[in-house]
Structures are given as structure tokens and as C-alpha cells.
CSV table of C-alpha atoms in Angstrom, one decimal:
chain,number,residue,atom,x,y,z
A,1,UNK,CA,56.5,289.6,56.7
A,2,UNK,CA,55.5,286.1,55.8
A,3,UNK,CA,57.9,286.0,52.8
A,4,UNK,CA,60.8,286.4,55.2
A,5,UNK,CA,60.0,283.1,57.0
A,6,UNK,CA,62.2,280.2,56.0
A,7,UNK,CA,60.7,276.8,56.1
A,8,UNK,CA,62.8,273.6,56.1
A,9,UNK,CA,60.7,270.5,54.9
A,10,UNK,CA,62.1,267.1,55.9
A,11,UNK,CA,61.1,264.4,53.5
A,12,UNK,CA,60.8,267.1,50.9
A,13,UNK,CA,60.5,264.9,47.8
A,14,UNK,CA,58.0,262.5,49.4
A,15,UNK,CA,54.3,262.4,48.5
A,16,UNK,CA,53.2,264.8,51.3
A,17,UNK,CA,56.5,266.7,51.5
A,18,UNK,CA,56.6,267.7,47.9
A,19,UNK,CA,53.0,268.9,48.1
A,20,UNK,CA,53.8,271.0,51.2
A,21,UNK,CA,56.8,272.6,49.4
A,22,UNK,CA,54.6,273.6,46.5
A,23,UNK,CA,52.0,275.1,48.8
A,24,UNK,CA,54.5,276.9,51.0
A,25,UNK,CA,56.2,278.4,48.0
A,26,UNK,CA,52.9,279.6,46.5
A,27,UNK,CA,52.1,281.3,49.9
A,28,UNK,CA,55.4,283.3,49.8
A,29,UNK,CA,57.6,281.3,52.1
A,30,UNK,CA,61.3,280.7,51.5
A,31,UNK,CA,61.5,276.9,51.4
A,32,UNK,CA,64.5,274.5,51.7
A,33,UNK,CA,63.9,270.8,51.0
A,34,UNK,CA,65.7,268.2,53.1
A,35,UNK,CA,66.2,264.6,52.0
A,36,UNK,CA,68.7,261.8,51.6
A,37,UNK,CA,69.5,262.8,48.0
A,38,UNK,CA,69.9,266.3,46.5
A,39,UNK,CA,69.6,264.8,43.0
A,40,UNK,CA,66.2,263.4,43.8
A,41,UNK,CA,65.2,266.6,45.4
A,42,UNK,CA,66.1,268.6,42.4
A,43,UNK,CA,64.1,266.2,40.2
A,44,UNK,CA,61.1,266.8,42.5
A,45,UNK,CA,61.4,270.6,42.6
A,46,UNK,CA,64.3,272.2,40.9
A,47,UNK,CA,63.2,275.7,41.9
A,48,UNK,CA,64.1,275.5,45.6
A,49,UNK,CA,67.3,274.9,47.5
A,50,UNK,CA,68.0,271.4,48.7
A,51,UNK,CA,70.1,270.1,51.6
A,52,UNK,CA,71.2,266.5,52.1
A,53,UNK,CA,71.1,264.6,55.3
A,54,UNK,CA,70.4,261.0,56.5
A,55,UNK,CA,67.6,261.5,58.9
A,56,UNK,CA,68.1,258.1,60.5
A,57,UNK,CA,71.8,258.8,61.5
A,58,UNK,CA,72.1,262.6,61.8
A,59,UNK,CA,73.5,263.7,65.2
A,60,UNK,CA,72.2,266.5,67.3
A,61,UNK,CA,75.0,268.7,66.2
A,62,UNK,CA,74.2,267.9,62.5
A,63,UNK,CA,70.7,269.1,63.0
A,64,UNK,CA,71.8,272.2,64.9
A,65,UNK,CA,74.0,273.2,62.0
A,66,UNK,CA,71.5,272.3,59.3
A,67,UNK,CA,68.5,274.0,60.9
A,68,UNK,CA,70.3,277.1,62.2
A,69,UNK,CA,68.6,279.4,59.6
A,70,UNK,CA,65.1,277.8,59.8
A,71,UNK,CA,62.2,279.6,61.2
A,72,UNK,CA,59.8,276.8,60.7
A,73,UNK,CA,60.4,273.0,60.4
A,74,UNK,CA,57.9,270.7,58.7
A,75,UNK,CA,58.6,267.0,59.3
A,76,UNK,CA,57.0,265.0,56.4
A,77,UNK,CA,59.6,262.2,56.7
A,78,UNK,CA,58.5,258.8,57.6
A,79,UNK,CA,58.7,255.1,56.9
A,80,UNK,CA,56.1,252.3,57.0
A,81,UNK,CA,58.2,249.4,58.2
A,82,UNK,CA,61.7,248.4,59.2
A,83,UNK,CA,63.8,247.3,56.2
A,84,UNK,CA,67.1,247.6,54.4
A,85,UNK,CA,66.5,251.3,53.9
A,86,UNK,CA,64.5,252.2,57.0
A,87,UNK,CA,64.6,252.1,60.8
A,88,UNK,CA,61.3,253.2,62.4
A,89,UNK,CA,62.7,254.1,65.7
A,90,UNK,CA,65.5,256.1,64.2
A,91,UNK,CA,63.2,257.9,61.8
A,92,UNK,CA,60.1,258.5,63.9
A,93,UNK,CA,61.7,258.9,67.4
A,94,UNK,CA,65.4,259.4,67.6
A,95,UNK,CA,65.6,262.0,64.8
A,96,UNK,CA,62.8,264.0,66.5
A,97,UNK,CA,64.5,263.8,69.9
A,98,UNK,CA,67.7,265.1,68.4
A,99,UNK,CA,66.0,267.8,66.4
A,100,UNK,CA,64.1,269.1,69.5
A,101,UNK,CA,67.3,269.0,71.5
A,102,UNK,CA,69.2,270.8,68.7
A,103,UNK,CA,66.8,273.7,68.4
A,104,UNK,CA,65.8,273.9,72.0
A,105,UNK,CA,63.8,276.9,73.0
A,106,UNK,CA,65.0,279.0,70.0
A,107,UNK,CA,61.4,279.9,69.1
A,108,UNK,CA,61.3,277.9,66.0
A,109,UNK,CA,58.0,276.4,64.9
A,110,UNK,CA,57.7,272.6,64.4
A,111,UNK,CA,54.9,271.1,62.2
A,112,UNK,CA,54.8,267.3,62.5
A,113,UNK,CA,53.0,265.2,59.8
A,114,UNK,CA,51.9,262.1,61.7
A,115,UNK,CA,49.1,259.6,60.9
A,116,UNK,CA,45.5,258.9,61.9
A,117,UNK,CA,45.5,256.2,64.5
A,118,UNK,CA,49.0,256.9,65.9
A,119,UNK,CA,48.9,255.5,69.5
A,120,UNK,CA,51.5,254.0,71.8
A,121,UNK,CA,49.2,251.0,72.3
A,122,UNK,CA,48.6,250.4,68.6
A,123,UNK,CA,49.0,247.0,67.0
A,124,UNK,CA,51.9,248.1,64.6
A,125,UNK,CA,55.3,249.4,65.3
A,126,UNK,CA,54.6,252.1,62.7
A,127,UNK,CA,51.8,253.6,64.7
A,128,UNK,CA,53.6,253.1,68.0
A,129,UNK,CA,56.8,254.9,66.9
A,130,UNK,CA,54.8,257.6,65.2
A,131,UNK,CA,52.9,258.2,68.5
A,132,UNK,CA,56.1,258.3,70.6
A,133,UNK,CA,57.6,260.8,68.2
A,134,UNK,CA,54.5,262.9,68.5
A,135,UNK,CA,54.9,262.8,72.3
A,136,UNK,CA,58.5,264.0,72.1
A,137,UNK,CA,57.4,267.0,70.2
A,138,UNK,CA,54.4,267.8,72.4
A,139,UNK,CA,56.7,267.6,75.5
A,140,UNK,CA,59.2,270.0,74.0
A,141,UNK,CA,59.3,273.8,74.4
A,142,UNK,CA,58.7,274.3,70.7
A,143,UNK,CA,55.7,276.0,69.1
A,144,UNK,CA,54.4,272.7,67.8
A,145,UNK,CA,51.6,271.3,65.6
A,146,UNK,CA,50.9,267.6,65.2
A,147,UNK,CA,48.7,266.9,62.1
A,148,UNK,CA,47.4,263.4,61.6
A,149,UNK,CA,46.1,262.8,58.0
A,150,UNK,CA,43.9,259.8,57.1
A,151,UNK,CA,44.4,258.0,53.8
A,152,UNK,CA,46.0,260.5,51.4
A,153,UNK,CA,44.7,260.9,47.9
A,154,UNK,CA,47.1,262.6,45.5
A,155,UNK,CA,47.9,263.2,41.9
A,156,UNK,CA,51.2,261.5,42.5
A,157,UNK,CA,51.1,257.8,43.4
A,158,UNK,CA,53.1,256.2,46.1
A,159,UNK,CA,52.5,253.7,48.9
A,160,UNK,CA,48.8,253.5,49.8
A,161,UNK,CA,47.6,255.8,47.0
A,162,UNK,CA,49.5,253.6,44.5
A,163,UNK,CA,48.1,250.4,45.9
A,164,UNK,CA,44.5,251.8,45.9
A,165,UNK,CA,44.9,252.7,42.2
A,166,UNK,CA,46.3,249.2,41.4
A,167,UNK,CA,43.7,247.4,43.4
A,168,UNK,CA,40.9,249.4,41.7
A,169,UNK,CA,42.4,248.7,38.2
A,170,UNK,CA,42.7,244.9,38.6
A,171,UNK,CA,41.2,243.4,35.5
A,172,UNK,CA,37.9,241.5,35.4
A,173,UNK,CA,38.0,240.2,39.0
A,174,UNK,CA,37.5,242.3,42.2
A,175,UNK,CA,40.1,241.1,44.6
A,176,UNK,CA,38.4,241.8,47.9
A,177,UNK,CA,40.7,242.6,50.8
A,178,UNK,CA,39.0,243.9,54.0
A,179,UNK,CA,36.0,244.9,51.9
A,180,UNK,CA,33.9,246.3,54.8
A,181,UNK,CA,36.7,248.1,56.7
A,182,UNK,CA,35.9,251.8,57.2
A,183,UNK,CA,38.3,254.3,55.4
A,184,UNK,CA,38.3,258.1,55.4
A,185,UNK,CA,40.4,260.0,52.9
A,186,UNK,CA,42.1,263.4,52.7
A,187,UNK,CA,43.5,265.2,49.7
A,188,UNK,CA,47.2,265.9,49.8
A,189,UNK,CA,46.3,269.5,48.9
A,190,UNK,CA,44.3,269.8,52.1
A,191,UNK,CA,47.2,268.4,54.1
A,192,UNK,CA,49.6,270.9,52.5
A,193,UNK,CA,47.0,273.7,53.1
A,194,UNK,CA,46.9,272.7,56.8
A,195,UNK,CA,50.6,273.0,56.9
A,196,UNK,CA,50.5,276.5,55.4
A,197,UNK,CA,47.8,277.5,57.8
A,198,UNK,CA,50.0,276.4,60.7
A,199,UNK,CA,53.1,278.0,59.3
A,200,UNK,CA,51.4,281.3,58.7
A,201,UNK,CA,50.1,281.4,62.3
A,202,UNK,CA,46.4,281.4,61.5
A,203,UNK,CA,45.9,278.3,63.7
A,204,UNK,CA,46.8,278.3,67.3
A,205,UNK,CA,50.0,276.3,68.2
A,206,UNK,CA,50.2,273.2,70.4
A,207,UNK,CA,47.5,271.6,68.5
A,208,UNK,CA,47.1,267.8,68.0
A,209,UNK,CA,44.5,267.1,65.4
A,210,UNK,CA,43.3,264.7,62.7
A,211,UNK,CA,43.2,266.0,59.1
A,212,UNK,CA,40.4,264.2,57.2
A,213,UNK,CA,37.3,264.6,55.1
A,214,UNK,CA,34.2,263.6,57.0
A,215,UNK,CA,32.8,261.0,54.6
A,216,UNK,CA,33.6,257.4,55.5
A,217,UNK,CA,33.6,254.5,53.0
A,218,UNK,CA,33.9,250.8,53.1
A,219,UNK,CA,37.2,249.9,51.5
A,220,UNK,CA,35.5,248.0,48.7
A,221,UNK,CA,33.2,251.0,48.1
A,222,UNK,CA,36.2,253.3,47.9
A,223,UNK,CA,37.9,250.9,45.4
A,224,UNK,CA,34.8,250.9,43.2
A,225,UNK,CA,34.7,254.7,43.2
A,226,UNK,CA,38.4,254.9,42.2
A,227,UNK,CA,37.8,252.3,39.5
A,228,UNK,CA,35.0,254.5,38.1
A,229,UNK,CA,37.3,257.5,38.2
A,230,UNK,CA,39.9,255.6,36.2
A,231,UNK,CA,37.3,254.9,33.6
A,232,UNK,CA,37.4,251.1,33.8
A,233,UNK,CA,34.3,248.9,33.4
A,234,UNK,CA,32.6,247.2,36.4
A,235,UNK,CA,34.2,243.9,37.5
A,236,UNK,CA,32.6,240.7,36.3
A,237,UNK,CA,33.6,238.6,39.2
A,238,UNK,CA,34.8,238.9,42.8
A,239,UNK,CA,37.3,236.9,44.8
A,240,UNK,CA,37.5,237.2,48.6
A,241,UNK,CA,41.1,236.9,49.6
A,242,UNK,CA,41.4,234.2,52.4
A,243,UNK,CA,43.3,235.5,55.5
A,244,UNK,CA,46.1,232.9,55.2
A,245,UNK,CA,46.9,234.0,51.6
A,246,UNK,CA,46.9,237.7,52.6
A,247,UNK,CA,49.2,236.9,55.5
A,248,UNK,CA,51.5,235.1,53.2
A,249,UNK,CA,51.6,238.0,50.8
A,250,UNK,CA,52.4,240.4,53.7
A,251,UNK,CA,55.2,238.1,55.0
A,252,UNK,CA,56.7,237.9,51.5
A,253,UNK,CA,56.5,241.7,51.1
A,254,UNK,CA,58.2,242.0,54.5
A,255,UNK,CA,61.1,239.9,53.2
A,256,UNK,CA,61.3,242.1,50.1
A,257,UNK,CA,61.6,245.1,52.4
A,258,UNK,CA,65.0,243.8,53.6
A,259,UNK,CA,66.1,243.8,49.9
A,260,UNK,CA,65.2,247.5,49.7
A,261,UNK,CA,61.7,247.2,48.2
A,262,UNK,CA,59.1,249.4,50.0
A,263,UNK,CA,56.0,247.4,49.1
A,264,UNK,CA,52.6,248.8,50.2
A,265,UNK,CA,51.5,245.2,50.9
A,266,UNK,CA,53.8,244.8,53.9
A,267,UNK,CA,52.3,243.5,57.1
A,268,UNK,CA,52.2,246.9,58.8
A,269,UNK,CA,50.1,248.3,55.9
A,270,UNK,CA,47.8,245.4,56.0
A,271,UNK,CA,47.4,245.6,59.8
A,272,UNK,CA,46.6,249.3,59.6
A,273,UNK,CA,44.0,248.7,56.9
A,274,UNK,CA,42.5,245.8,58.8
A,275,UNK,CA,41.8,248.1,61.8
A,276,UNK,CA,40.3,250.9,59.6
A,277,UNK,CA,41.6,254.3,58.7
A,278,UNK,CA,39.3,256.8,60.4
A,279,UNK,CA,39.7,260.1,62.2
A,280,UNK,CA,37.9,263.1,63.6
A,281,UNK,CA,38.5,266.5,62.2
A,282,UNK,CA,36.4,268.4,64.8
A,283,UNK,CA,39.4,269.8,66.7
A,284,UNK,CA,40.8,271.0,63.4
A,285,UNK,CA,37.6,272.8,62.4
A,286,UNK,CA,37.0,274.2,65.9
A,287,UNK,CA,40.4,275.8,65.8
A,288,UNK,CA,39.8,277.6,62.6
A,289,UNK,CA,41.1,275.1,60.1
A,290,UNK,CA,39.5,274.9,56.7
A,291,UNK,CA,37.3,271.8,56.1
A,292,UNK,CA,38.8,269.1,53.9
A,293,UNK,CA,37.4,268.3,50.5
A,294,UNK,CA,35.1,265.3,50.0
A,295,UNK,CA,36.3,262.5,47.7
A,296,UNK,CA,34.1,263.5,44.8
A,297,UNK,CA,35.5,267.0,44.8
A,298,UNK,CA,39.1,265.7,45.1
A,299,UNK,CA,38.6,263.4,42.1
A,300,UNK,CA,37.0,266.2,40.1
A,301,UNK,CA,40.1,268.3,40.6
A,302,UNK,CA,42.4,265.6,39.2
A,303,UNK,CA,40.7,263.9,36.2
A,304,UNK,CA,42.2,260.5,35.3
A,305,UNK,CA,44.3,260.4,32.2
A,306,UNK,CA,45.9,257.7,30.1
A,307,UNK,CA,49.0,258.0,32.4
A,308,UNK,CA,46.8,257.2,35.4
A,309,UNK,CA,45.4,254.1,33.7
A,310,UNK,CA,48.8,252.9,32.5
A,311,UNK,CA,50.3,253.3,36.0
A,312,UNK,CA,47.4,251.6,37.7
A,313,UNK,CA,47.6,248.5,35.4
A,314,UNK,CA,51.5,248.3,35.4
A,315,UNK,CA,52.1,248.9,39.1
A,316,UNK,CA,51.5,245.3,40.3
A,317,UNK,CA,53.3,244.0,37.2
A,318,UNK,CA,56.6,245.6,38.3
A,319,UNK,CA,57.4,243.0,41.0
A,320,UNK,CA,56.5,240.2,38.6
A,321,UNK,CA,58.8,241.5,35.9
A,322,UNK,CA,61.7,241.7,38.4
A,323,UNK,CA,61.0,238.2,39.7
A,324,UNK,CA,60.9,236.8,36.1
A,325,UNK,CA,64.1,238.6,35.2
A,326,UNK,CA,65.8,237.3,38.3
A,327,UNK,CA,64.6,233.7,37.8
A,328,UNK,CA,65.5,233.8,34.1
A,329,UNK,CA,69.1,234.9,34.7
A,330,UNK,CA,69.7,232.7,37.8
A,331,UNK,CA,68.3,229.7,35.9
A,332,UNK,CA,70.6,230.5,33.0
A,333,UNK,CA,73.6,230.6,35.3
A,334,UNK,CA,72.7,227.3,37.0
A,335,UNK,CA,72.0,225.6,33.7
A,336,UNK,CA,75.3,226.9,32.4
A,337,UNK,CA,77.1,225.2,35.4
A,338,UNK,CA,75.2,222.0,35.0
A,339,UNK,CA,75.7,221.7,31.2
A,340,UNK,CA,79.1,223.3,31.2
A,341,UNK,CA,80.8,220.5,29.2
A,342,UNK,CA,78.1,220.5,26.5
A,343,UNK,CA,78.4,224.2,26.1
A,344,UNK,CA,82.1,224.1,25.8
A,345,UNK,CA,82.0,221.3,23.2
A,346,UNK,CA,79.6,223.4,21.2
A,347,UNK,CA,82.1,226.3,21.1
A,348,UNK,CA,85.1,224.0,20.5
A,349,UNK,CA,83.3,222.4,17.5
A,350,UNK,CA,83.1,225.8,16.0
A,351,UNK,CA,86.9,226.5,16.3
A,352,UNK,CA,87.2,228.1,19.7
A,353,UNK,CA,90.2,227.1,21.8
A,354,UNK,CA,89.3,224.7,24.7
A,355,UNK,CA,90.7,227.1,27.4
A,356,UNK,CA,88.9,230.0,25.9
A,357,UNK,CA,85.7,228.0,25.6
A,358,UNK,CA,85.9,227.1,29.3
A,359,UNK,CA,86.4,230.8,30.1
A,360,UNK,CA,83.4,231.9,28.1
A,361,UNK,CA,81.1,229.3,29.5
A,362,UNK,CA,82.2,229.5,33.1
A,363,UNK,CA,82.4,233.3,33.1
A,364,UNK,CA,79.0,233.6,31.4
A,365,UNK,CA,77.4,231.3,34.0
A,366,UNK,CA,78.9,233.3,36.9
A,367,UNK,CA,77.8,236.6,35.3
A,368,UNK,CA,74.2,235.3,34.7
A,369,UNK,CA,73.9,234.1,38.2
A,370,UNK,CA,75.2,237.3,39.8
A,371,UNK,CA,73.0,239.5,37.6
A,372,UNK,CA,69.9,237.4,38.6
A,373,UNK,CA,70.8,237.8,42.3
A,374,UNK,CA,71.5,241.6,41.9
A,375,UNK,CA,68.1,242.1,40.3
A,376,UNK,CA,66.5,241.1,43.6
A,377,UNK,CA,67.9,244.0,45.6
A,378,UNK,CA,66.5,247.5,45.1
A,379,UNK,CA,70.0,249.1,45.4
A,380,UNK,CA,71.5,247.0,42.6
A,381,UNK,CA,68.5,246.3,40.4
A,382,UNK,CA,69.0,249.3,38.0
A,383,UNK,CA,72.7,248.4,37.4
A,384,UNK,CA,71.7,244.7,37.0
A,385,UNK,CA,69.1,245.6,34.3
A,386,UNK,CA,71.7,247.7,32.4
A,387,UNK,CA,74.2,244.9,32.6
A,388,UNK,CA,71.6,242.3,31.5
A,389,UNK,CA,71.0,244.4,28.3
A,390,UNK,CA,74.7,244.8,27.7
A,391,UNK,CA,75.5,241.1,28.3
A,392,UNK,CA,72.6,240.0,26.1
A,393,UNK,CA,73.9,242.1,23.3
A,394,UNK,CA,77.4,240.5,23.8
A,395,UNK,CA,75.7,237.1,23.5
A,396,UNK,CA,74.0,238.2,20.3
A,397,UNK,CA,77.1,239.5,18.6
A,398,UNK,CA,79.2,236.6,19.9
A,399,UNK,CA,76.8,234.1,18.4
A,400,UNK,CA,76.9,235.9,15.1
A,401,UNK,CA,80.7,235.6,15.0
A,402,UNK,CA,81.2,232.2,16.5
A,403,UNK,CA,78.0,230.2,15.9
A,404,UNK,CA,75.7,231.9,13.3
A,405,UNK,CA,73.9,228.6,12.7
A,406,UNK,CA,72.2,228.9,16.1
A,407,UNK,CA,70.0,231.6,14.6
A,408,UNK,CA,68.4,228.9,12.5
A,409,UNK,CA,67.9,226.5,15.4
A,410,UNK,CA,64.1,225.6,15.5
A,411,UNK,CA,64.1,226.1,19.3
A,412,UNK,CA,65.1,229.8,18.7
A,413,UNK,CA,67.7,230.1,21.5
A,414,UNK,CA,69.1,233.4,20.1
A,415,UNK,CA,65.7,234.9,19.1
A,416,UNK,CA,64.6,234.5,22.7
A,417,UNK,CA,67.3,236.9,23.9
A,418,UNK,CA,65.3,239.9,22.5
A,419,UNK,CA,62.2,239.5,24.8
A,420,UNK,CA,64.7,239.4,27.7
A,421,UNK,CA,66.2,242.6,26.6
A,422,UNK,CA,62.8,244.2,26.2
A,423,UNK,CA,61.7,243.1,29.7
A,424,UNK,CA,65.0,244.5,31.1
A,425,UNK,CA,64.4,247.8,29.4
A,426,UNK,CA,60.7,248.0,30.6
A,427,UNK,CA,61.7,247.2,34.1
A,428,UNK,CA,64.5,249.8,34.0
A,429,UNK,CA,62.0,252.4,32.9
A,430,UNK,CA,59.5,251.8,35.8
A,431,UNK,CA,61.9,251.2,38.7
A,432,UNK,CA,61.7,254.7,40.3
A,433,UNK,CA,59.3,254.9,43.2
A,434,UNK,CA,58.9,258.7,43.1
């Protein structure tokens, strides 16, 4: 019976993976989620079992043990670009080679979520590694399916779907990037439904196919439609992004990738968009697959709410808030070193011992500088924000005890601490990507 089949979903708390899990559970499968963090998995879907593994580094034996009870494996794991947290070859190729070796000819079914445009001759390493991973699967003895979705539209917002919302919500000015590039979309529900159809055996195996709605939009046309869905008024002006500026943004986003930030504006994403995102679903339909919903129907099933509008407007402000916090604290530390003697004299004049004044000023400058630098890295940004709030409160209470007159200073040096605390709290609240 179908309910007896156990499906392991790799990348289970990702945008597509989480949708696949929900659809498989609804259809009666027993589902196990696979990811780097069990805690994140439980936040995504606490009703199923989760297993933890690092897809990039897991050995063949690790996979053999992990997947021993699996009847079906769905691979929804992937990465856009190399960075501090991702290695494309390891995720898209090596892991698949080890998985196929681990399960051999055991009769397990493998469903691969790839991407429209995956080709070994593609212009980006994302598409090339995806294509090579697909080839490894297709050359194996497994009962395989390779599904290649176009631009995924979902209730959740991550990566390209988040960027599309943010670009559509940009106030007053239409920032035009690749305005005439052709784009096809697919609902994440249709991708998940395709996985269910493959898992249930209603589609013949050894099928390589695009999963996409038939309609094709110019990217600017798609943005305009999403803006209307969000409920924002028409743009008053438009600005055509010059290529050199777009390239600079992509390069800067690539650098941030090595600090752990997975920006959808990295050069791979821009290169993929530049060539268009189009596919052909004829092979899917001819093999019995259900047609994908058009954009209008997809948007009708997920009406925009205030949460959508808040997210769309805030999304592009997150990197600015992090940059401002980092610059503020780094500057504070450097100024503390530069004006160390003046700061010490200020404390000494209020009765603090010279040695203790030196310790306060020097230690505070070092702490400020370190916190500003830690805010730049994804891995340490959360801890840095918490420490910024704590240290700011220490400065507030310290000033009340040692130098209460500073609160009456016309330049307001102490009053200005509170906006910094508020910005740290807001940044902390919106740091999670998923």
C-alpha cells in the first residue's frame, strides 16, 4: 500500500523540500526530513521525523546507513553559488554520486529536483553542476525521475521568490533589471504534486522533464503583476539599471556569500536571469503529468496579506540594517582608540581610577570593534546583535552611575544609544532566512 512507502526528503526544510513533505504526508506516505539541522527541521514541520546530515561531506557509508529504510528518495537540496556555507560540486555532484553508490541496485526510487536550463555547457557553475548531478542519476541503475522546475512561486519567500517580491514592492521607482528577459513560473504546489505523482508510480520512471506553466512573461511584466497582487500602486518613475552597476552589485553579493549570506543578487542568479528562465512541459504532459497552474490561478490561491507587504518592503532593508550596525560599531571602536586619552580623562574627572578608566575605554573600544566585525558574518551576526543590545545597556547604566550629566549634553550622546538598540532588535528579529 502507498502508506507503507517511506520517503526521505533531502533539503526538507527548504522552499521546495518543505512543500514536498507536506504534499507527500497528505498523500499517505511516511516521510522523513533530511537537513543540516534537526532544530530547523522541527520548526519547519514538527509532525514528521527528522535526520541530520551534512550533505556536502557525508560519505558513501553515511548515506548507506541513513537511507537503509528509505523506499523513495527526493533530493530537494541545492545551492546557488559557492560560499562560506556551500560548495556546488559537493552538493550537486559528489553527494549524488555517493548516494547512488550507497543504494546501488536496491530498487529504491530517486526523484531529483533540478532546474530549468541545467546543462553542462551552461554559463554558470550552478547550472553545470546541476546538469552533471542529473547525469549521474540518469546513468545509475535506479528508478529515477529528474524534474526541472522554472521560477518557483510560493507562499514562503526565499531566494528568487523573495527577490521577486522585493523588486515588485520597491517604492515609487521601477528598478528595471533585464526588463525584457522571458520568464516562466511554476507553483511550488505543482512541483510538490509532480513529486507525489512520481513517488506514487503514476508517471513512468526514467523521465527527464521540465515542470512549468506554459505562459511566458517579460520579467518587467511579471514584476508588475506581482506588484498588483501585493496591492501597491503603480510606479511613478522607472530607472534602467546600467550593466556596470548590476555587475558591481553581483560582485558585492558574491563577497557577502563568503561571509555566509545567501543573497539572491549573486552573480549566478543574475546570469541565470539574464539568459531567461524558460522550459517546455510537453514531455511532462505527454507522460501523464498534470498541467501546471497559470500565474493568475497561483496568485488567486494565495492572496497577499499585510505579512506579504511587510516582508516585501523589509527584505532589501535587512542588508542595509546589518551594514549600518556594523559600520556604527566599527566606527565607535576606532574612534575610541583614536580619542582614548580624552575618553579616559572624562572618566578620571568623574572620580574613576586612571587604571580602571584605561581598562574601560580600551576594553570598550575592542568590544565595539569586534561586535561590528562579527555582525558582518552570518554565523555570528545573531550573537553580535544580542551582545550589542547587552553592551549598549551596560553603557547606559554605566553612564547613569559615573557620568549622569552626559544625559543633558545637547549632542545627546546617550540618547542616541536607544536607536542603536532598536536597530539591533529589529535586525535580530528578521535574520532567519527560512
